Short mmCIF file of C-alpha atoms and ligand atoms in Angstrom, two decimals:
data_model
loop_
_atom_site.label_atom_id
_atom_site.label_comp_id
_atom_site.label_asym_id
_atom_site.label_seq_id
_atom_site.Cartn_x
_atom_site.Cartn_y
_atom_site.Cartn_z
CA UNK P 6 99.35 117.88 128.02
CA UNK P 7 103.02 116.71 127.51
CA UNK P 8 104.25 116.42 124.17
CA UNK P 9 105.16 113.17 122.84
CA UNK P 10 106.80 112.79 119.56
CA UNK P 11 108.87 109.69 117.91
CA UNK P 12 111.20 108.75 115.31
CA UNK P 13 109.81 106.03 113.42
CA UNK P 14 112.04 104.76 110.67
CA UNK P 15 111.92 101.54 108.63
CA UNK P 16 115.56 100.04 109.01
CA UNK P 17 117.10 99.73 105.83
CA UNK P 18 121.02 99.80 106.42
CA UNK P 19 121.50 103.25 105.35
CA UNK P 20 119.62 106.38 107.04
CA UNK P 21 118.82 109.10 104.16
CA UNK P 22 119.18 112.24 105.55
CA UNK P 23 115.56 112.86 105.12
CA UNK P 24 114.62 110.51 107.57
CA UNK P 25 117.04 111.67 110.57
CA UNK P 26 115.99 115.41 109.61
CA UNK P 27 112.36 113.83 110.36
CA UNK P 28 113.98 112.83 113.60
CA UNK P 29 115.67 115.86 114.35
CA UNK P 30 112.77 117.83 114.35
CA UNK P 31 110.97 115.54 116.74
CA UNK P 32 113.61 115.86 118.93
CA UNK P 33 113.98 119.66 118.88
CA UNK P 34 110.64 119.90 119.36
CA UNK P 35 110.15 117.61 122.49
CA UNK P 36 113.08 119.54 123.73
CA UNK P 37 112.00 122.75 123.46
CA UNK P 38 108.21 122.00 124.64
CA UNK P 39 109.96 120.20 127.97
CA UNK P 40 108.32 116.81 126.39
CA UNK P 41 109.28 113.22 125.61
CA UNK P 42 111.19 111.77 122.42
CA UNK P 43 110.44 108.40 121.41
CA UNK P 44 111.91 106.00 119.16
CA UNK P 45 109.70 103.45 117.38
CA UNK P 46 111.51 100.98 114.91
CA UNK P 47 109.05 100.28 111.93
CA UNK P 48 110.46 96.63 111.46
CA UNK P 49 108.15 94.65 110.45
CA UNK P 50 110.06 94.21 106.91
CA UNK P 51 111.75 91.00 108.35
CA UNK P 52 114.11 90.85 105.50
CA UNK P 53 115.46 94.95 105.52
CA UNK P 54 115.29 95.33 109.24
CA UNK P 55 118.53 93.24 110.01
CA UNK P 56 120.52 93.52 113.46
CA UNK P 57 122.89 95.42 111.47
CA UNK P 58 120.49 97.60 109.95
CA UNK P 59 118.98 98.48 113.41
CA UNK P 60 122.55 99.03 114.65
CA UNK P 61 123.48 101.82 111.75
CA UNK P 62 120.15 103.48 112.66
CA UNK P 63 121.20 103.44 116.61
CA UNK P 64 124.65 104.27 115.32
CA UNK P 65 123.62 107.11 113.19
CA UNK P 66 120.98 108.60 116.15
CA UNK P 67 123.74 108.02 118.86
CA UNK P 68 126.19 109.82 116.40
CA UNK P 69 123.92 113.25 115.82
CA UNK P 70 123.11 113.23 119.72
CA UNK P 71 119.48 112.29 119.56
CA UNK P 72 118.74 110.75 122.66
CA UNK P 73 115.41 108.94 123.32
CA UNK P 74 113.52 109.43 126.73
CA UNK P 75 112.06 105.56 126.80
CA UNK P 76 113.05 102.45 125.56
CA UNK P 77 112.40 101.88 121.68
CA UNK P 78 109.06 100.16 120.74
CA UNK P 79 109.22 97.48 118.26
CA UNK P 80 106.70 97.35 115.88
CA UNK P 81 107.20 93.47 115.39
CA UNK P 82 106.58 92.77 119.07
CA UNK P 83 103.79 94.63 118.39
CA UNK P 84 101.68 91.95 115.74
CA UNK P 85 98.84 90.64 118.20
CA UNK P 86 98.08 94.07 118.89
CA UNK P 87 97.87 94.86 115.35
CA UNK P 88 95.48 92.00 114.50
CA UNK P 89 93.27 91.82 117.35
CA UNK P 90 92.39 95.85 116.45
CA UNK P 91 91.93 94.64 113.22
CA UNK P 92 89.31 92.51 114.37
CA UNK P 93 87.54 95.08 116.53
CA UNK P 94 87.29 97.40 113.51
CA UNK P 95 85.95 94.55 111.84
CA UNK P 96 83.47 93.99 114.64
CA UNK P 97 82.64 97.39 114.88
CA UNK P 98 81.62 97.58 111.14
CA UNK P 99 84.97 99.94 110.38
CA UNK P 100 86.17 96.93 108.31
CA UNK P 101 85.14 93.68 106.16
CA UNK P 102 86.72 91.22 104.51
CA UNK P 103 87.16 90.27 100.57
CA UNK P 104 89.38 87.72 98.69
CA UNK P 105 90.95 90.76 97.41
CA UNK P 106 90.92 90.18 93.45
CA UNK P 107 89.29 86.20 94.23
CA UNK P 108 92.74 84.89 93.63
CA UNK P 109 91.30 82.08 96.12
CA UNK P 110 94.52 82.85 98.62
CA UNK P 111 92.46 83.91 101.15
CA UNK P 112 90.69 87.08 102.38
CA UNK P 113 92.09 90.60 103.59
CA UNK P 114 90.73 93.27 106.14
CA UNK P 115 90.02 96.31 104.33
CA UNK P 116 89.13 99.58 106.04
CA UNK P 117 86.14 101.40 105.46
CA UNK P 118 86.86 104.82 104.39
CA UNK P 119 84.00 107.14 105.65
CA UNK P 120 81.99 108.64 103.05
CA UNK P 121 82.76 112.16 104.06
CA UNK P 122 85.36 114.96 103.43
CA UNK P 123 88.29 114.47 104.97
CA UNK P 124 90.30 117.66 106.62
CA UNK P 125 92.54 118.21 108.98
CA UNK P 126 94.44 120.72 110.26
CA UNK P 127 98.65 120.18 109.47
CA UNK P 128 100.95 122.34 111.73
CA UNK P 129 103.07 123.45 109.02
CA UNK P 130 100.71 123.07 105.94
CA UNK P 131 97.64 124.68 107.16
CA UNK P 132 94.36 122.59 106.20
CA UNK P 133 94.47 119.92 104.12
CA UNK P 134 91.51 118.73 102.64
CA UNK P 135 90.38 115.68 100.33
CA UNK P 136 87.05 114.65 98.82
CA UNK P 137 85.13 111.61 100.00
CA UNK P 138 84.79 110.86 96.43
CA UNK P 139 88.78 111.01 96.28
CA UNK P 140 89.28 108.47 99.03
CA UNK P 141 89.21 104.76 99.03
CA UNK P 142 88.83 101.91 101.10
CA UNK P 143 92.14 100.17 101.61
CA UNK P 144 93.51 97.23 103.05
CA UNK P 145 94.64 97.03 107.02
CA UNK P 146 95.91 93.05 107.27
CA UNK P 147 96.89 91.01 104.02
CA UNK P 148 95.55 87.93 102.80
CA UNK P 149 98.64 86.30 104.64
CA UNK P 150 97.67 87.58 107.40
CA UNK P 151 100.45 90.40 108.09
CA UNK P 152 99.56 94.25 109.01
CA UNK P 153 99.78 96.76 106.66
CA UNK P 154 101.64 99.86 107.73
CA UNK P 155 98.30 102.06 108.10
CA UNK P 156 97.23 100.12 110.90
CA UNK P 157 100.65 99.28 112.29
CA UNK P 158 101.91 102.94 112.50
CA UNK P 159 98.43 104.30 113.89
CA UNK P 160 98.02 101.88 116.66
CA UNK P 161 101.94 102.28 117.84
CA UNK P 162 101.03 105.87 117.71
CA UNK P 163 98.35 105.35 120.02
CA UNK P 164 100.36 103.05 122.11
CA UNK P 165 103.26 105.14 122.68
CA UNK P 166 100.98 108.34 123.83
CA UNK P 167 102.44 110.23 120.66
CA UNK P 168 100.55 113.97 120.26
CA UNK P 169 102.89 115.41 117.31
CA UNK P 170 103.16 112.93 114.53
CA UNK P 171 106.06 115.23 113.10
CA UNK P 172 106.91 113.12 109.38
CA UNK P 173 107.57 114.08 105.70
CA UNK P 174 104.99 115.21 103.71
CA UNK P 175 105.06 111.96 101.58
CA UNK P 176 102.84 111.16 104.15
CA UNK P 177 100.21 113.27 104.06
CA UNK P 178 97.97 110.73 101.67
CA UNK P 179 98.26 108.48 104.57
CA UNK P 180 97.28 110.92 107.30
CA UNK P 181 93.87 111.07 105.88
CA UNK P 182 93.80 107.19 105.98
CA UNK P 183 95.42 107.66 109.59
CA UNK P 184 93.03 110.22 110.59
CA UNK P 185 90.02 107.98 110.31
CA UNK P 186 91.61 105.08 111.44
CA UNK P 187 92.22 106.94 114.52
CA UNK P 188 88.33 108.44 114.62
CA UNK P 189 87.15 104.49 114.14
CA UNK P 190 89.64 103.27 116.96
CA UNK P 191 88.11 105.83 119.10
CA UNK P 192 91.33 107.22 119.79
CA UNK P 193 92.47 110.81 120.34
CA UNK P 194 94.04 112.48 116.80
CA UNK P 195 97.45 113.80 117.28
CA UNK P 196 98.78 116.65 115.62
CA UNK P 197 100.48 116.67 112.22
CA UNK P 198 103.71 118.10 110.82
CA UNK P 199 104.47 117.76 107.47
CA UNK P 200 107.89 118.59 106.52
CA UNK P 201 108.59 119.79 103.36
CA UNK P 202 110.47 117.73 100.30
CA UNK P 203 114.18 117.74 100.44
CA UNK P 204 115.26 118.83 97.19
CA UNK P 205 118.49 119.03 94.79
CA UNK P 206 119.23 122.04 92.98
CA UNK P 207 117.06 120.68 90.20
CA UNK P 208 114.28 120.65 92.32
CA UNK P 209 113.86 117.03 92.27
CA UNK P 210 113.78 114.88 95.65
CA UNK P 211 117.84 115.27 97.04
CA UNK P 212 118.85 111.17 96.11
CA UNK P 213 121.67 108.94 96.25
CA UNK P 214 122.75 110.46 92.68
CA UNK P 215 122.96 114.08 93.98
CA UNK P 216 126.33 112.88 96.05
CA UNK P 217 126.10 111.93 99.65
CA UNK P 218 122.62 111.36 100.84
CA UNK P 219 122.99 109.00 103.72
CA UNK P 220 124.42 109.90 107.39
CA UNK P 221 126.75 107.38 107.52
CA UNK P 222 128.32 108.74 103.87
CA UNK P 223 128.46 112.26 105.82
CA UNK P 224 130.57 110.68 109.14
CA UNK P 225 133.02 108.85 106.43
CA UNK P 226 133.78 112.01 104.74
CA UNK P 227 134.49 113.53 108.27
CA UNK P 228 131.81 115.71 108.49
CA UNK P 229 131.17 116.20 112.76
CA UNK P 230 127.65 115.25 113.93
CA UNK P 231 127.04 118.66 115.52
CA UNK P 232 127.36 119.94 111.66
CA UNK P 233 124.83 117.38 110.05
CA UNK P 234 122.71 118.11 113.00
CA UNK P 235 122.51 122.40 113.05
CA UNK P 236 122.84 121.95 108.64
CA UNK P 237 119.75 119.62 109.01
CA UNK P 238 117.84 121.48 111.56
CA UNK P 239 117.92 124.52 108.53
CA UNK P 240 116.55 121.94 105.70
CA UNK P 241 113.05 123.40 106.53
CA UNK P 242 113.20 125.42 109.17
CA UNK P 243 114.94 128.77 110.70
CA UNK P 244 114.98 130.59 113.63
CA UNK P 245 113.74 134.10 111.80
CA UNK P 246 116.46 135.71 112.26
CA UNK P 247 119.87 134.80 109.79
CA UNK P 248 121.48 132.91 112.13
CA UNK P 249 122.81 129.62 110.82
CA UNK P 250 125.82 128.15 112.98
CA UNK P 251 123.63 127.62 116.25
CA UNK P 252 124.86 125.68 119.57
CA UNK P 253 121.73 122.88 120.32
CA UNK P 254 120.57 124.95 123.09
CA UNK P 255 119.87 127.67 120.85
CA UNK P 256 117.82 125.69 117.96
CA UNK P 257 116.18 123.98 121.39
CA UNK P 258 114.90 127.71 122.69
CA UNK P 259 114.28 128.88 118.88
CA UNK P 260 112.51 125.49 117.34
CA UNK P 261 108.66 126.22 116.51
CA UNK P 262 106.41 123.95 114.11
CA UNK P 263 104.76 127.48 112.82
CA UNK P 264 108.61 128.48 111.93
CA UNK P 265 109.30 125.48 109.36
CA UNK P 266 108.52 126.05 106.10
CA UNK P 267 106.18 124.11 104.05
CA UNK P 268 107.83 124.44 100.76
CA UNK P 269 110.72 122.17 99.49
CA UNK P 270 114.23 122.59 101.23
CA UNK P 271 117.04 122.44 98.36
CA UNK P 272 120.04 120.89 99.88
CA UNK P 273 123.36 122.87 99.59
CA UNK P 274 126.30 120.68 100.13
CA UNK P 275 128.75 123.79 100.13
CA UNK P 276 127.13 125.55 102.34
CA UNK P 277 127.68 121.89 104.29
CA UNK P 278 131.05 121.89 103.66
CA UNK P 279 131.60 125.51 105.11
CA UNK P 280 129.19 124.79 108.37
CA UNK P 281 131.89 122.10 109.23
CA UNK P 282 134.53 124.26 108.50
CA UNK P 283 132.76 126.81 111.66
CA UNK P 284 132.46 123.96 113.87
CA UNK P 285 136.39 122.85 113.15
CA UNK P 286 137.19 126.42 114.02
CA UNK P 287 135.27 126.48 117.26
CA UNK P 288 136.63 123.18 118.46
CA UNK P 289 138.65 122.88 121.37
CA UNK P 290 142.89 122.97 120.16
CA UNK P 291 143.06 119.51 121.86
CA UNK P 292 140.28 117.76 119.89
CA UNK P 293 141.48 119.23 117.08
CA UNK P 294 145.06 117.65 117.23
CA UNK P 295 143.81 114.38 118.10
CA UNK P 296 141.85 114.66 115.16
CA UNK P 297 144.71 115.94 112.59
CA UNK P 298 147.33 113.14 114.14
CA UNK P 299 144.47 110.18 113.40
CA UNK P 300 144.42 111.76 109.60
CA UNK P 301 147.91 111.70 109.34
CA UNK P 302 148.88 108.57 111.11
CA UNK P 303 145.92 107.07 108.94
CA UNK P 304 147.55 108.80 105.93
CA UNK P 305 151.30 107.07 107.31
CA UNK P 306 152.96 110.28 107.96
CA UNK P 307 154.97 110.37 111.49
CA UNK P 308 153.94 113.48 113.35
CA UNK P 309 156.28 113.10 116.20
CA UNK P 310 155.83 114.99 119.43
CA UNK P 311 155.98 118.59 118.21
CA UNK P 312 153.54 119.44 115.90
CA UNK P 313 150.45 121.84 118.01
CA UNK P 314 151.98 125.15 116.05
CA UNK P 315 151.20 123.11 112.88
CA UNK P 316 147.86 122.02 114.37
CA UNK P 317 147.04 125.58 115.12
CA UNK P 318 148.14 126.92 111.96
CA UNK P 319 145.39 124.30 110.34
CA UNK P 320 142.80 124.78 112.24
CA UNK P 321 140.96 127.71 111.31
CA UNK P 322 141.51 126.80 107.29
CA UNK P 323 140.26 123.06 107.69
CA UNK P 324 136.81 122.12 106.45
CA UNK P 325 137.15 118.81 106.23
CA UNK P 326 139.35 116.61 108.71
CA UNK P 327 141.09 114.75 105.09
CA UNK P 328 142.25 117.78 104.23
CA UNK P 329 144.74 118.29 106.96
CA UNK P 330 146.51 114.84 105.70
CA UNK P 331 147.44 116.21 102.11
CA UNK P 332 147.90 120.00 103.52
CA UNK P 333 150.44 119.09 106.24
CA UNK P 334 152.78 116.52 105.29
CA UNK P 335 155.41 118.43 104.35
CA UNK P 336 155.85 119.76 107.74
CA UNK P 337 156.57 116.37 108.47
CA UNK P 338 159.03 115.26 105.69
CA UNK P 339 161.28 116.21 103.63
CA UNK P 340 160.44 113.86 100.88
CA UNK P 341 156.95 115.90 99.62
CA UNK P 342 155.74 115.55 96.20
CA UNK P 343 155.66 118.64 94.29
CA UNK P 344 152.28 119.86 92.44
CA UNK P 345 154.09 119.41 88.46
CA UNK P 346 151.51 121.96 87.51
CA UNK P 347 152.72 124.92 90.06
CA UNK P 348 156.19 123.45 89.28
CA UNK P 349 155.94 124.06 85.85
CA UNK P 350 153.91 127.61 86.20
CA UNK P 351 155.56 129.34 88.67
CA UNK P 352 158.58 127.19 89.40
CA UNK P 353 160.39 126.97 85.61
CA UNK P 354 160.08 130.94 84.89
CA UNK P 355 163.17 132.81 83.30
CA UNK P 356 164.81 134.53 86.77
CA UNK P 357 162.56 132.63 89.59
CA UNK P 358 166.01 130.24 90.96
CA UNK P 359 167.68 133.80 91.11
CA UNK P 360 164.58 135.14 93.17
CA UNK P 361 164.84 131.89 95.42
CA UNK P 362 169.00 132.47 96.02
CA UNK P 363 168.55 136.14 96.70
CA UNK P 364 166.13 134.94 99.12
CA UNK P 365 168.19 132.47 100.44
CA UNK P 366 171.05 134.60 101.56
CA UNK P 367 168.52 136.96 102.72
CA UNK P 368 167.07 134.09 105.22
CA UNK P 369 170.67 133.34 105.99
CA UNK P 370 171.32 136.69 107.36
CA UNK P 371 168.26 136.71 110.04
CA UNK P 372 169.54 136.45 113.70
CA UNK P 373 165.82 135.27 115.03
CA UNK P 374 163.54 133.76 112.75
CA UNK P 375 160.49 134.25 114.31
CA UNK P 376 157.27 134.76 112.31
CA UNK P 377 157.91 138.81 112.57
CA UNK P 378 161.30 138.84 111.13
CA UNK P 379 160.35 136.36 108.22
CA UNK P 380 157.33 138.03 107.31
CA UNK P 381 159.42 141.72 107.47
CA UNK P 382 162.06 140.53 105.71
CA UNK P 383 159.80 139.01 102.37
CA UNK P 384 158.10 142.19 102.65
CA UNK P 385 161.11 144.18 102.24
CA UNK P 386 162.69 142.28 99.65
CA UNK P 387 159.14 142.44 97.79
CA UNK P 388 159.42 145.87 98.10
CA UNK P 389 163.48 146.72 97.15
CA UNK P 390 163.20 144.18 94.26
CA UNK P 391 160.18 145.42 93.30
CA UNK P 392 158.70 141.86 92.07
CA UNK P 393 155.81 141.68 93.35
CA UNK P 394 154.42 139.06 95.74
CA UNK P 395 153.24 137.24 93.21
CA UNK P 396 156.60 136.64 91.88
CA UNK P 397 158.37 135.80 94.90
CA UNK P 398 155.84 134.14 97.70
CA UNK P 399 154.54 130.92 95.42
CA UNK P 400 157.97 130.05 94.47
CA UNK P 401 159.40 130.17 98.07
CA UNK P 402 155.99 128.06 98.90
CA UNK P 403 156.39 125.23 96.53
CA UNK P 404 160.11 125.34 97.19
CA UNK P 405 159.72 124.24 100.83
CA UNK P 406 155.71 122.25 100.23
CA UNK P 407 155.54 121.49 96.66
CA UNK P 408 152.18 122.97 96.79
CA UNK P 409 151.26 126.27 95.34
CA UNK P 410 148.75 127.21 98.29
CA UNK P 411 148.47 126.78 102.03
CA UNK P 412 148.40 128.56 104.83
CA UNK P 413 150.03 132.10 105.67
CA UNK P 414 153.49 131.82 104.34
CA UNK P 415 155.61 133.71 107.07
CA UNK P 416 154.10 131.48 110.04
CA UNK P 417 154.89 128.19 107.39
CA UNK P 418 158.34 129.02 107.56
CA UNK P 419 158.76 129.87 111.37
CA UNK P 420 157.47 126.72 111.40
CA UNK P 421 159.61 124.75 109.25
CA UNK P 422 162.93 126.52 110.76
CA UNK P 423 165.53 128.31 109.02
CA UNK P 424 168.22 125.47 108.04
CA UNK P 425 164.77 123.14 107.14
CA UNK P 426 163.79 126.24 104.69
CA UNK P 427 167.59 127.12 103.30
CA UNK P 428 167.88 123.39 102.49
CA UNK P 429 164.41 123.10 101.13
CA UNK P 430 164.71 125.81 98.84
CA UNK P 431 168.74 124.63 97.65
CA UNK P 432 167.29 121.27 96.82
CA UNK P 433 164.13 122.37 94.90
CA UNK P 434 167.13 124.60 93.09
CA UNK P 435 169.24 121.82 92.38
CA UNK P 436 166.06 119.02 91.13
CA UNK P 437 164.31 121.22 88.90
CA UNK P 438 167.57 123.06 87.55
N1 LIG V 21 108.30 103.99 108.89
C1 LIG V 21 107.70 105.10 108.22
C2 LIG V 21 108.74 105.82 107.41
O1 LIG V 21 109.89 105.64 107.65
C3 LIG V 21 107.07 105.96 109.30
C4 LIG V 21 106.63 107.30 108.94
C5 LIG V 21 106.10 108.06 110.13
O2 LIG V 21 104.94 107.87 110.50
O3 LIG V 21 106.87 108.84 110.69
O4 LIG V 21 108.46 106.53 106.50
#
């Protein structure tokens, strides 16, 4: 049989990164079985599920590359459905009605729980089990006559052919509801996946208050989709070997239910940040300098033509696209700011303006001054004036950045040019003298 699984969030505006790891599974795992991937909006919540909630859900799929094999079900298209199986179940003796608490506002459908164990068999969690004296009846269609989610989500389920319901395990309550719902609809049981608990390094469910929990927090920050995706395919699962940065056709081949894990996934945002930072390296030199001149024409600094050495020098260091704004913008004026703290440490120290001269003239004597030459010739004078590097690299750095790190110094200065770095390094003289 062909699998079928679905993503079936509840719009609310914002997509917690819980929910599209949900969906990310499903989707791995319909691609790797050769199945289908179905998305079912849960919107019967007239007042959350706005357009523009929908749209940031789309948004947010379309953005981690989760395509969907059929058009999206509905659920509130879906509320005849809902009620006329209500009144089968009802028919059938699955249900009855009460004037739940005789408030006189009219009666609800409650389902009849069997009075049996209920079990079933979870794909990740291994049997589940709950008491018949543990269960309870519970209500399928309110007094006002709206479905209740129960109901709702099993008979969508059954409508859209779905055979992995693939979900997080604050579900798993309701799969024993689901499971006889399904057994008194007469309708095949799918399989169930229940992901483990996305945690914080307390150990408490990852929130809003634990930094950035949403997707759409994640794109703003300039994290790429491709990273959210592979760093959310690892909440729970792994291929069983220690690979972590893996192309989509790789987790597609590797993806098993038996390989997630069923205990709680503690969410590691540095381990986030240095994912993205593998996925800047790997991308293509063009996409990378589109990508650093939208930071810095967003940050108001004019790149002009001939920047790709700058680019290239960036990429493999960048870890976050809005770092490249603050990093590079001395490259492209003259008017930097200068860090005051690595002025006043390493700047305003008895002998470092004699240091910066002496390496002034030095620079002033190179014929070619390629990245070779500079880097030979602050070796050398390292060397003869026996400094040390740490007395004579961060000064020449903040002379010509104003920052006290960066990247490799000898390709920074190649870079800048020799009459860019002798006048950068006269006027840091002359201000801070
Ligand atoms: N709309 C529910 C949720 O977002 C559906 C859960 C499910 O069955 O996947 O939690």
């Amino acid at each position: 049989m062909m699998t079928r699984t679905r993503f079936a969030p509840s719009p609310t505006g914002n997509v917690h990164i819980g929910n599209m790891r949900a969906a990310i599974f499903n989707w791995l795992y319909a691609r790797h079985t050769g199945g289908k991937f179905l998305l079912r909006v849960e919107d019967t919540d007239r007042e959350r599920s706005t357009p523009e909630a929908i749209s940031a859900l789309l948004d947010a799929m379309d953005w981690l590359g989760l395509d969907v094999d059929e058009e999206p079900l509905y659920q509130s298209t879906r509320m005849d459905a809902h009620l006329a199986a209500a009144e089968q179940l009802l028919a059938a003796g699955h249900a009855y009605k009460e004037d739940k608490g005789g408030t006189g506002q009219g009666e609800c459908i409650i389902f009849k729980m069997p009075q049996e164990d209920m079990i079933f068999e979870d794909e990740i969690k291994g049997t589940l089990k709950k008491a018949a004296a543990d269960t309870q009846d519970f209500v399928i269609v309110r007094s006002n006559g709206t479905p209740v989610f129960h109901l709702a989500n099993v008979l969508d389920d059954i409508e859209q052919g779905i055979t992995h319901v693939i979900r997080g395990d604050d579900h798993i309550e309701n799969t024993y509801r689901h499971v006889a719902l399904y057994k008194a609809l007469g309708a095949p049981v799918p399989k169930f996946a229940h992901l483990p608990m996305i945690i914080n390094a307390q150990g408490k469910p990852y929130s809003k208050r634990d930094g950035d929990a949403f997707v759409g927090d994640f794109k703003e920050k300039g994290f790429l989709g491709e990273t959210l995706f592979n760093y959310l395919a690892l909440l729970g699962w792994s291929p069983g070997d220690d690979r972590e940065v893996m192309t989509r056709d790789e987790m597609i081949a590797a993806f098993e239910l038996t390989s997630c894990k069923s205990s709680p996934a503690q969410v590691d945002l540095r381990k986030l940040v240095w994912m993205n930072g593998e996925y800047i390296r790997a991308m293509k030199p063009a996409a990378f300098s589109e990508m650093a001149r939208n930071e810095l024409s967003a940050a108001g600094v004019d790149v002009g033509a001939d920047a790709d050495a700058v680019f290239e020098l960036m990429q493999s260091r960048t870890k976050l696209p809005s770092e490249i704004g603050p990093a590079t913008a001395f490259f492209f004026t003259d008017d930097f700011e200068y860090d005051q703290k690595a002025v006043e440490k390493k700047l305003l120290k008895e002998g470092v303006f004699q240091t910066l001269e002496k390496i002034a003239e030095i620079f002033q004597t190179l014929e070619t001054f390629d990245e070779a030459t500079v880097d030979k010739a602050l070796h050398d004078f390292v060397e003869q004036s026996g400094l040390g590097f740490g007395a004579v690299m961060p000064p020449i750095r903040i002379a010509v950045s104003g920052q006290q790190s960066g990247p490799d110094l000898a390709p920074v200065l190649t870079i800048l040019g020799k009459d860019n770095v002798l006048a950068r390094i006269a006027k840091t003289i002359e201000r801070f003298s």
